[in-house]
């Protein structure tokens, strides 16, 4: 009897994202549990805040349960006046706009630059007016936007620059660390980020005059920090606030990640440069646009994207790659055309680059567990899908 041939085993799928595990996370979490302080503002939280404060030269760093919470604290620190607006890029995660909308700001959506997918200073210059309180720069993928261009776009108006630096922790532009360029900046430690504790964030405070009120907001509207510093004999309700603080279990996990930052970033850089090495020689012939890092800048190595010629090609290529076990995916749906965006916008704006990029962008798998062979398989699958 003729034996039937055993079908070949398909290669394992390549996940789009896998959280990084560097070795000390569980040990630090155990120490936090055994130490008895598992709520916010514990010893691991202080160590993380000190590390981030030193890395950025910040006046203070407050750990939060998410980057969304950090953005909400930033919005509360600004405090809206009647008619105030905040300009944000349409090409970003919803939290960048949501945090300010829920505090009562009206949102003005700006387009992005094709070169770095960050907010376009030329469009911002057209949008700013006497109602503009702040502009939020989002460093997409950890590649810095044109912050000097934004400063010129303000035209001398007293407008605050805020940084949503969820993608770019430890990245630099012109020798300066992202997160130090404006009044406030936010970080994310979500499961999908370079450094993670499942869910977490931080508010970087660059102006000393914001520190005291930020702590009141962090501590549920009370002056608990003043009490802990011995400045008052008891603490009481002073202002608005919320329960924003990151618990020490999460901070313990996060500390292990941040202590291994050189190892983590080196591996992510290798993945980023591996994609670039394989794709750049083919990009022009295939009509692909790839990330561009200005000379001298150090990106955050958060993701690697490819802009395909058009939306139908993007959708077809993505479906083909996923069918082959390579979990590529798209990214943001433009906020300016979303139901919530239209509801909370101060006025309608056109964002043609955002509309174009959103329909053509594909993100390739990107995490520390990717091997050189995995990167090669991702690229070969992409090129085969393109035909």
CSV table of C-alpha atoms in Angstrom, one decimal:
chain,number,residue,atom,x,y,z
A,1,UNK,CA,0.0,0.0,0.0
A,2,UNK,CA,1.3,3.4,-1.0
A,3,UNK,CA,1.8,5.7,2.0
A,4,UNK,CA,0.3,9.2,1.8
A,5,UNK,CA,2.9,11.9,2.0
A,6,UNK,CA,2.8,13.9,5.2
A,7,UNK,CA,2.1,17.6,4.4
A,8,UNK,CA,4.9,19.9,5.3
A,9,UNK,CA,4.5,21.7,8.6
A,10,UNK,CA,3.9,25.4,8.0
A,11,UNK,CA,6.4,27.7,9.7
A,12,UNK,CA,5.2,29.3,12.9
A,13,UNK,CA,3.5,32.6,12.7
A,14,UNK,CA,5.5,35.8,13.3
A,15,UNK,CA,3.7,37.9,15.9
A,16,UNK,CA,3.3,41.6,15.3
A,17,UNK,CA,4.2,42.3,18.9
A,18,UNK,CA,5.5,40.4,21.9
A,19,UNK,CA,6.2,42.1,25.2
A,20,UNK,CA,9.9,42.2,26.1
A,21,UNK,CA,11.1,40.1,29.1
A,22,UNK,CA,14.6,40.8,30.3
A,23,UNK,CA,14.9,38.6,33.3
A,24,UNK,CA,14.5,40.6,36.5
A,25,UNK,CA,10.8,41.4,36.3
A,26,UNK,CA,9.4,38.6,38.4
A,27,UNK,CA,12.2,39.0,41.0
A,28,UNK,CA,11.4,42.7,41.4
A,29,UNK,CA,7.7,42.0,41.6
A,30,UNK,CA,8.3,39.4,44.3
A,31,UNK,CA,10.4,42.0,46.2
A,32,UNK,CA,7.5,44.5,45.9
A,33,UNK,CA,5.0,42.0,47.3
A,34,UNK,CA,7.2,40.9,50.1
A,35,UNK,CA,8.1,44.5,51.0
A,36,UNK,CA,4.4,45.2,51.7
A,37,UNK,CA,4.0,48.4,49.7
A,38,UNK,CA,2.1,47.5,46.5
A,39,UNK,CA,0.1,50.7,46.0
A,40,UNK,CA,1.3,53.9,44.3
A,41,UNK,CA,4.4,56.0,45.4
A,42,UNK,CA,6.3,53.0,46.7
A,43,UNK,CA,10.0,52.3,46.6
A,44,UNK,CA,10.0,50.9,43.1
A,45,UNK,CA,8.0,53.8,41.9
A,46,UNK,CA,10.6,56.2,43.3
A,47,UNK,CA,13.4,54.3,41.7
A,48,UNK,CA,11.7,54.5,38.3
A,49,UNK,CA,10.9,58.2,38.7
A,50,UNK,CA,14.5,58.9,39.7
A,51,UNK,CA,15.8,57.1,36.7
A,52,UNK,CA,13.5,58.9,34.2
A,53,UNK,CA,14.1,62.3,35.9
A,54,UNK,CA,17.9,61.9,35.6
A,55,UNK,CA,17.7,60.7,32.0
A,56,UNK,CA,15.6,63.8,31.0
A,57,UNK,CA,16.8,66.4,33.4
A,58,UNK,CA,13.2,67.0,34.3
A,59,UNK,CA,11.9,69.0,37.2
A,60,UNK,CA,9.9,66.0,38.2
A,61,UNK,CA,8.5,62.7,36.8
A,62,UNK,CA,5.1,61.4,37.9
A,63,UNK,CA,4.2,57.7,37.2
A,64,UNK,CA,0.7,57.1,36.0
A,65,UNK,CA,-1.5,54.1,35.2
A,66,UNK,CA,-1.3,55.0,31.5
A,67,UNK,CA,-0.1,57.5,29.0
A,68,UNK,CA,-3.8,58.5,28.6
A,69,UNK,CA,-3.8,59.5,32.3
A,70,UNK,CA,-0.5,61.4,31.9
A,71,UNK,CA,-2.1,63.3,29.0
A,72,UNK,CA,-5.2,64.0,31.1
A,73,UNK,CA,-3.0,65.4,33.8
A,74,UNK,CA,-1.3,67.7,31.3
A,75,UNK,CA,-4.7,68.9,30.1
A,76,UNK,CA,-5.7,69.6,33.7
A,77,UNK,CA,-2.4,71.5,34.4
A,78,UNK,CA,-3.2,73.8,31.4
A,79,UNK,CA,-6.8,74.3,32.5
A,80,UNK,CA,-9.1,75.5,29.7
A,81,UNK,CA,-10.5,79.0,29.5
A,82,UNK,CA,-13.6,79.7,27.4
A,83,UNK,CA,-12.8,79.2,23.7
A,84,UNK,CA,-9.4,77.6,24.2
A,85,UNK,CA,-8.2,75.2,21.7
A,86,UNK,CA,-5.4,72.6,21.5
A,87,UNK,CA,-3.8,71.6,18.1
A,88,UNK,CA,-3.1,67.9,17.7
A,89,UNK,CA,-2.1,65.8,14.7
A,90,UNK,CA,-5.0,63.9,13.2
A,91,UNK,CA,-2.6,60.9,12.7
A,92,UNK,CA,-2.3,59.7,16.3
A,93,UNK,CA,-3.9,57.5,18.9
A,94,UNK,CA,-7.3,58.8,20.2
A,95,UNK,CA,-5.9,59.6,23.7
A,96,UNK,CA,-3.8,62.5,22.3
A,97,UNK,CA,-7.0,64.4,21.5
A,98,UNK,CA,-9.4,62.8,24.1
A,99,UNK,CA,-7.4,63.9,27.1
A,100,UNK,CA,-7.9,67.6,26.1
A,101,UNK,CA,-11.5,67.2,24.9
A,102,UNK,CA,-12.7,65.8,28.2
A,103,UNK,CA,-11.2,68.8,30.0
A,104,UNK,CA,-13.2,71.2,27.9
A,105,UNK,CA,-10.7,72.2,25.2
A,106,UNK,CA,-11.9,72.3,21.6
A,107,UNK,CA,-9.6,70.3,19.3
A,108,UNK,CA,-8.0,71.6,16.1
A,109,UNK,CA,-6.6,68.8,13.9
A,110,UNK,CA,-3.4,69.4,12.0
A,111,UNK,CA,-2.0,67.4,9.1
A,112,UNK,CA,1.4,65.6,9.2
A,113,UNK,CA,4.6,65.9,7.3
A,114,UNK,CA,5.3,63.1,4.8
A,115,UNK,CA,9.0,62.9,5.8
A,116,UNK,CA,8.5,61.9,9.5
A,117,UNK,CA,4.7,61.5,9.9
A,118,UNK,CA,4.8,64.1,12.7
A,119,UNK,CA,2.7,67.2,12.9
A,120,UNK,CA,3.3,69.7,10.0
A,121,UNK,CA,4.6,73.1,11.3
A,122,UNK,CA,3.4,74.7,8.0
A,123,UNK,CA,-0.2,73.6,8.7
A,124,UNK,CA,0.1,74.6,12.3
A,125,UNK,CA,1.2,78.1,11.3
A,126,UNK,CA,-2.1,78.4,9.4
A,127,UNK,CA,-4.2,77.1,12.3
A,128,UNK,CA,-2.8,79.0,15.3
A,129,UNK,CA,-4.8,82.0,16.6
A,130,UNK,CA,-5.5,83.8,19.8
A,131,UNK,CA,-7.5,80.8,21.1
A,132,UNK,CA,-4.6,78.3,20.8
A,133,UNK,CA,-3.3,77.3,24.2
A,134,UNK,CA,-1.1,74.4,23.2
A,135,UNK,CA,0.2,72.2,20.4
A,136,UNK,CA,0.9,68.5,20.9
A,137,UNK,CA,3.9,67.1,19.0
A,138,UNK,CA,3.7,63.3,18.5
A,139,UNK,CA,7.0,61.7,17.7
A,140,UNK,CA,5.7,58.9,15.4
A,141,UNK,CA,7.6,55.7,15.7
A,142,UNK,CA,10.1,57.4,17.9
A,143,UNK,CA,11.4,59.7,15.1
A,144,UNK,CA,11.4,63.3,16.1
A,145,UNK,CA,9.0,65.8,14.5
A,146,UNK,CA,10.1,69.2,13.4
A,147,UNK,CA,10.0,70.9,16.8
A,148,UNK,CA,12.0,74.0,15.8
A,149,UNK,CA,9.6,74.5,12.9
A,150,UNK,CA,6.7,74.3,15.4
A,151,UNK,CA,8.3,77.1,17.6
A,152,UNK,CA,8.5,79.3,14.5
A,153,UNK,CA,4.9,78.4,13.6
A,154,UNK,CA,3.7,79.9,16.9
A,155,UNK,CA,4.6,83.3,15.6
A,156,UNK,CA,5.6,84.7,19.1
A,157,UNK,CA,2.2,83.7,20.6
A,158,UNK,CA,2.3,82.3,24.2
A,159,UNK,CA,1.5,78.8,23.1
A,160,UNK,CA,2.7,75.7,25.1
A,161,UNK,CA,4.5,72.9,23.3
A,162,UNK,CA,3.6,69.5,24.7
A,163,UNK,CA,5.1,66.2,23.6
A,164,UNK,CA,3.2,62.9,23.3
A,165,UNK,CA,6.4,60.8,23.4
A,166,UNK,CA,4.7,57.4,23.7
A,167,UNK,CA,7.0,56.0,21.0
A,168,UNK,CA,10.3,57.7,21.7
A,169,UNK,CA,11.6,57.1,25.1
A,170,UNK,CA,15.4,57.8,25.2
A,171,UNK,CA,15.4,59.0,21.5
A,172,UNK,CA,17.2,62.3,20.7
A,173,UNK,CA,17.0,65.1,18.2
A,174,UNK,CA,19.9,67.5,17.6
A,175,UNK,CA,21.5,66.1,20.8
A,176,UNK,CA,18.4,66.7,22.9
A,177,UNK,CA,16.3,64.0,24.5
A,178,UNK,CA,12.7,63.7,23.3
A,179,UNK,CA,10.5,64.7,26.2
A,180,UNK,CA,12.6,67.7,27.1
A,181,UNK,CA,11.5,70.1,24.3
A,182,UNK,CA,8.3,71.6,25.7
A,183,UNK,CA,6.5,72.3,29.0
A,184,UNK,CA,5.2,68.8,29.5
A,185,UNK,CA,5.7,65.4,28.0
A,186,UNK,CA,4.1,62.0,28.3
A,187,UNK,CA,5.4,58.5,28.1
A,188,UNK,CA,3.7,55.1,27.6
A,189,UNK,CA,4.6,51.7,29.1
A,190,UNK,CA,1.7,49.8,27.5
A,191,UNK,CA,2.3,46.2,26.5
A,192,UNK,CA,3.0,47.3,22.9
A,193,UNK,CA,5.8,49.7,23.8
A,194,UNK,CA,9.5,49.3,23.9
A,195,UNK,CA,9.5,49.3,27.8
A,196,UNK,CA,6.4,47.9,29.4
A,197,UNK,CA,4.7,47.0,32.6
A,198,UNK,CA,1.4,45.9,31.0
A,199,UNK,CA,-0.3,49.3,31.4
A,200,UNK,CA,1.5,52.4,32.6
A,201,UNK,CA,2.7,55.9,31.7
A,202,UNK,CA,4.5,59.0,33.0
A,203,UNK,CA,4.2,62.7,33.0
A,204,UNK,CA,7.5,64.6,32.5
A,205,UNK,CA,7.4,68.0,34.1
A,206,UNK,CA,10.0,70.4,32.7
A,207,UNK,CA,8.9,73.6,34.5
A,208,UNK,CA,9.4,73.8,38.3
A,209,UNK,CA,6.3,75.9,38.7
A,210,UNK,CA,4.1,73.0,37.5
A,211,UNK,CA,5.4,70.5,40.1
A,212,UNK,CA,3.3,71.3,43.2
A,213,UNK,CA,-0.1,71.4,41.4
A,214,UNK,CA,0.8,68.2,39.4
A,215,UNK,CA,1.3,66.4,42.7
A,216,UNK,CA,-2.1,67.6,43.9
A,217,UNK,CA,-3.7,66.2,40.7
A,218,UNK,CA,-1.8,62.9,41.2
A,219,UNK,CA,-3.0,62.5,44.8
A,220,UNK,CA,-6.7,62.8,44.2
A,221,UNK,CA,-6.8,66.6,44.6
A,222,UNK,CA,-5.2,66.6,48.0
A,223,UNK,CA,-2.0,68.1,49.3
A,224,UNK,CA,-0.7,64.7,50.4
A,225,UNK,CA,2.8,65.5,49.1
A,226,UNK,CA,3.1,68.6,51.3
A,227,UNK,CA,2.1,66.4,54.2
A,228,UNK,CA,4.7,63.8,53.4
A,229,UNK,CA,7.3,66.5,53.1
A,230,UNK,CA,6.4,67.8,56.6
A,231,UNK,CA,5.1,71.1,55.2
A,232,UNK,CA,1.6,70.6,56.7
A,233,UNK,CA,0.4,68.5,59.7
A,234,UNK,CA,-2.4,66.8,57.8
A,235,UNK,CA,-3.6,66.7,54.2
A,236,UNK,CA,-6.9,67.6,52.8
A,237,UNK,CA,-8.8,68.1,49.6
A,238,UNK,CA,-7.5,71.1,47.7
A,239,UNK,CA,-8.4,70.9,44.0
A,240,UNK,CA,-9.5,68.6,41.2
A,241,UNK,CA,-7.5,65.4,40.7
A,242,UNK,CA,-7.9,61.7,40.3
A,243,UNK,CA,-6.3,58.3,41.2
A,244,UNK,CA,-3.6,58.5,38.6
A,245,UNK,CA,-0.7,56.8,40.4
A,246,UNK,CA,1.0,53.6,39.1
A,247,UNK,CA,1.0,50.8,41.7
A,248,UNK,CA,4.4,49.6,42.9
A,249,UNK,CA,3.9,46.1,41.4
A,250,UNK,CA,3.8,47.6,37.9
A,251,UNK,CA,6.7,49.9,38.8
A,252,UNK,CA,8.8,47.0,39.9
A,253,UNK,CA,8.2,45.2,36.6
A,254,UNK,CA,9.0,48.4,34.7
A,255,UNK,CA,12.2,49.1,36.6
A,256,UNK,CA,13.6,45.8,35.4
A,257,UNK,CA,12.8,46.9,31.8
A,258,UNK,CA,14.4,50.3,32.1
A,259,UNK,CA,17.5,48.9,33.7
A,260,UNK,CA,18.0,46.8,30.6
A,261,UNK,CA,17.3,49.8,28.2
A,262,UNK,CA,20.6,49.5,26.4
A,263,UNK,CA,20.1,45.8,25.7
A,264,UNK,CA,16.4,46.4,24.6
A,265,UNK,CA,17.2,49.3,22.4
A,266,UNK,CA,20.2,47.6,20.8
A,267,UNK,CA,18.0,44.6,19.8
A,268,UNK,CA,15.3,46.9,18.4
A,269,UNK,CA,17.9,48.9,16.5
A,270,UNK,CA,19.1,45.7,14.9
A,271,UNK,CA,15.6,44.8,13.8
A,272,UNK,CA,15.0,48.4,12.4
A,273,UNK,CA,18.3,48.4,10.6
A,274,UNK,CA,17.7,44.8,9.3
A,275,UNK,CA,14.4,45.9,7.7
A,276,UNK,CA,16.1,49.0,6.2
A,277,UNK,CA,19.0,47.1,4.8
A,278,UNK,CA,16.7,44.6,3.0
A,279,UNK,CA,14.1,47.1,1.8
A,280,UNK,CA,15.9,50.3,0.9
A,281,UNK,CA,17.6,48.8,-2.3
A,282,UNK,CA,14.1,47.8,-3.6
A,283,UNK,CA,12.0,50.8,-2.4
A,284,UNK,CA,12.3,53.1,-5.4
A,285,UNK,CA,11.5,50.4,-8.0
A,286,UNK,CA,8.5,49.2,-6.0
A,287,UNK,CA,7.2,52.6,-5.1
A,288,UNK,CA,7.7,52.2,-1.4
A,289,UNK,CA,8.3,55.0,1.2
A,290,UNK,CA,10.3,54.0,4.3
A,291,UNK,CA,11.1,55.7,7.6
A,292,UNK,CA,13.8,58.3,7.3
A,293,UNK,CA,16.0,59.2,10.3
A,294,UNK,CA,17.8,62.5,10.0
A,295,UNK,CA,21.6,62.3,10.3
A,296,UNK,CA,22.7,62.6,13.9
A,297,UNK,CA,19.3,61.9,15.4
A,298,UNK,CA,18.7,58.7,17.4
A,299,UNK,CA,15.2,57.3,17.0
A,300,UNK,CA,13.2,55.3,19.6
A,301,UNK,CA,13.1,52.2,17.3
A,302,UNK,CA,9.5,51.7,18.2
A,303,UNK,CA,8.2,50.4,14.9
A,304,UNK,CA,9.0,50.0,11.2
A,305,UNK,CA,6.5,51.1,8.6
A,306,UNK,CA,6.2,50.8,4.9
A,307,UNK,CA,4.0,53.1,2.7
A,308,UNK,CA,2.7,51.2,-0.2
A,309,UNK,CA,1.6,52.8,-3.5
A,310,UNK,CA,-2.1,52.9,-2.7
A,311,UNK,CA,-4.8,51.6,-0.3
A,312,UNK,CA,-5.9,48.6,-2.5
A,313,UNK,CA,-2.2,47.4,-2.7
A,314,UNK,CA,-1.8,47.9,1.1
A,315,UNK,CA,-4.9,45.9,1.9
A,316,UNK,CA,-4.0,43.1,-0.5
A,317,UNK,CA,-0.4,42.9,0.7
A,318,UNK,CA,-1.4,42.9,4.3
A,319,UNK,CA,-4.0,40.1,3.8
A,320,UNK,CA,-1.4,38.0,1.9
A,321,UNK,CA,1.2,38.4,4.6
A,322,UNK,CA,-1.2,37.5,7.3
A,323,UNK,CA,-2.3,34.4,5.4
A,324,UNK,CA,1.4,33.5,5.3
A,325,UNK,CA,1.7,33.8,9.0
A,326,UNK,CA,3.4,37.2,9.1
A,327,UNK,CA,1.2,39.5,11.3
A,328,UNK,CA,1.6,42.9,9.6
A,329,UNK,CA,-1.0,45.5,10.4
A,330,UNK,CA,-2.2,49.0,9.6
A,331,UNK,CA,-2.2,51.9,12.1
A,332,UNK,CA,-4.3,55.0,13.0
A,333,UNK,CA,-7.7,55.9,11.5
A,334,UNK,CA,-7.6,59.7,11.0
A,335,UNK,CA,-9.1,61.5,14.0
A,336,UNK,CA,-10.3,64.5,12.0
A,337,UNK,CA,-12.8,62.4,10.1
A,338,UNK,CA,-13.9,60.1,13.0
A,339,UNK,CA,-17.3,60.7,14.7
A,340,UNK,CA,-15.6,61.8,18.0
A,341,UNK,CA,-13.2,64.0,16.1
A,342,UNK,CA,-16.0,65.8,14.3
A,343,UNK,CA,-17.9,66.2,17.6
A,344,UNK,CA,-15.0,67.8,19.6
A,345,UNK,CA,-13.3,69.7,16.8
A,346,UNK,CA,-13.3,73.5,17.1
A,347,UNK,CA,-13.6,73.7,13.3
A,348,UNK,CA,-13.3,71.5,10.2
A,349,UNK,CA,-9.7,71.1,8.9
A,350,UNK,CA,-8.3,69.3,5.8
A,351,UNK,CA,-5.6,66.8,6.4
A,352,UNK,CA,-4.8,65.3,3.0
A,353,UNK,CA,-1.4,63.8,3.9
A,354,UNK,CA,-3.0,62.0,6.9
A,355,UNK,CA,-5.8,60.6,4.7
A,356,UNK,CA,-3.2,59.4,2.2
A,357,UNK,CA,-0.8,57.9,4.8
A,358,UNK,CA,-3.5,56.2,6.8
A,359,UNK,CA,-4.6,54.3,3.7
A,360,UNK,CA,-1.1,53.2,2.5
A,361,UNK,CA,0.8,52.4,5.7
A,362,UNK,CA,1.6,48.9,6.9
A,363,UNK,CA,3.5,48.1,10.0
A,364,UNK,CA,5.9,45.1,10.0
A,365,UNK,CA,6.3,42.8,13.0
A,366,UNK,CA,8.6,44.5,15.5
A,367,UNK,CA,9.7,43.1,18.9
A,368,UNK,CA,12.8,41.9,20.6
A,369,UNK,CA,12.2,38.3,20.0
A,370,UNK,CA,12.6,38.7,16.2
A,371,UNK,CA,15.6,36.9,14.9
A,372,UNK,CA,17.6,37.9,11.8
A,373,UNK,CA,15.9,35.0,10.0
A,374,UNK,CA,12.5,36.3,11.1
A,375,UNK,CA,13.3,39.7,9.7
A,376,UNK,CA,14.4,38.1,6.4
A,377,UNK,CA,11.1,36.1,6.3
A,378,UNK,CA,9.0,39.2,6.9
A,379,UNK,CA,10.7,41.0,4.1
A,380,UNK,CA,10.6,38.1,1.6
A,381,UNK,CA,6.9,37.7,2.4
A,382,UNK,CA,6.3,41.4,1.8
A,383,UNK,CA,8.2,41.4,-1.5
A,384,UNK,CA,6.4,38.2,-2.7
A,385,UNK,CA,3.1,39.8,-1.9
A,386,UNK,CA,4.0,42.8,-4.0
A,387,UNK,CA,4.8,40.5,-6.9
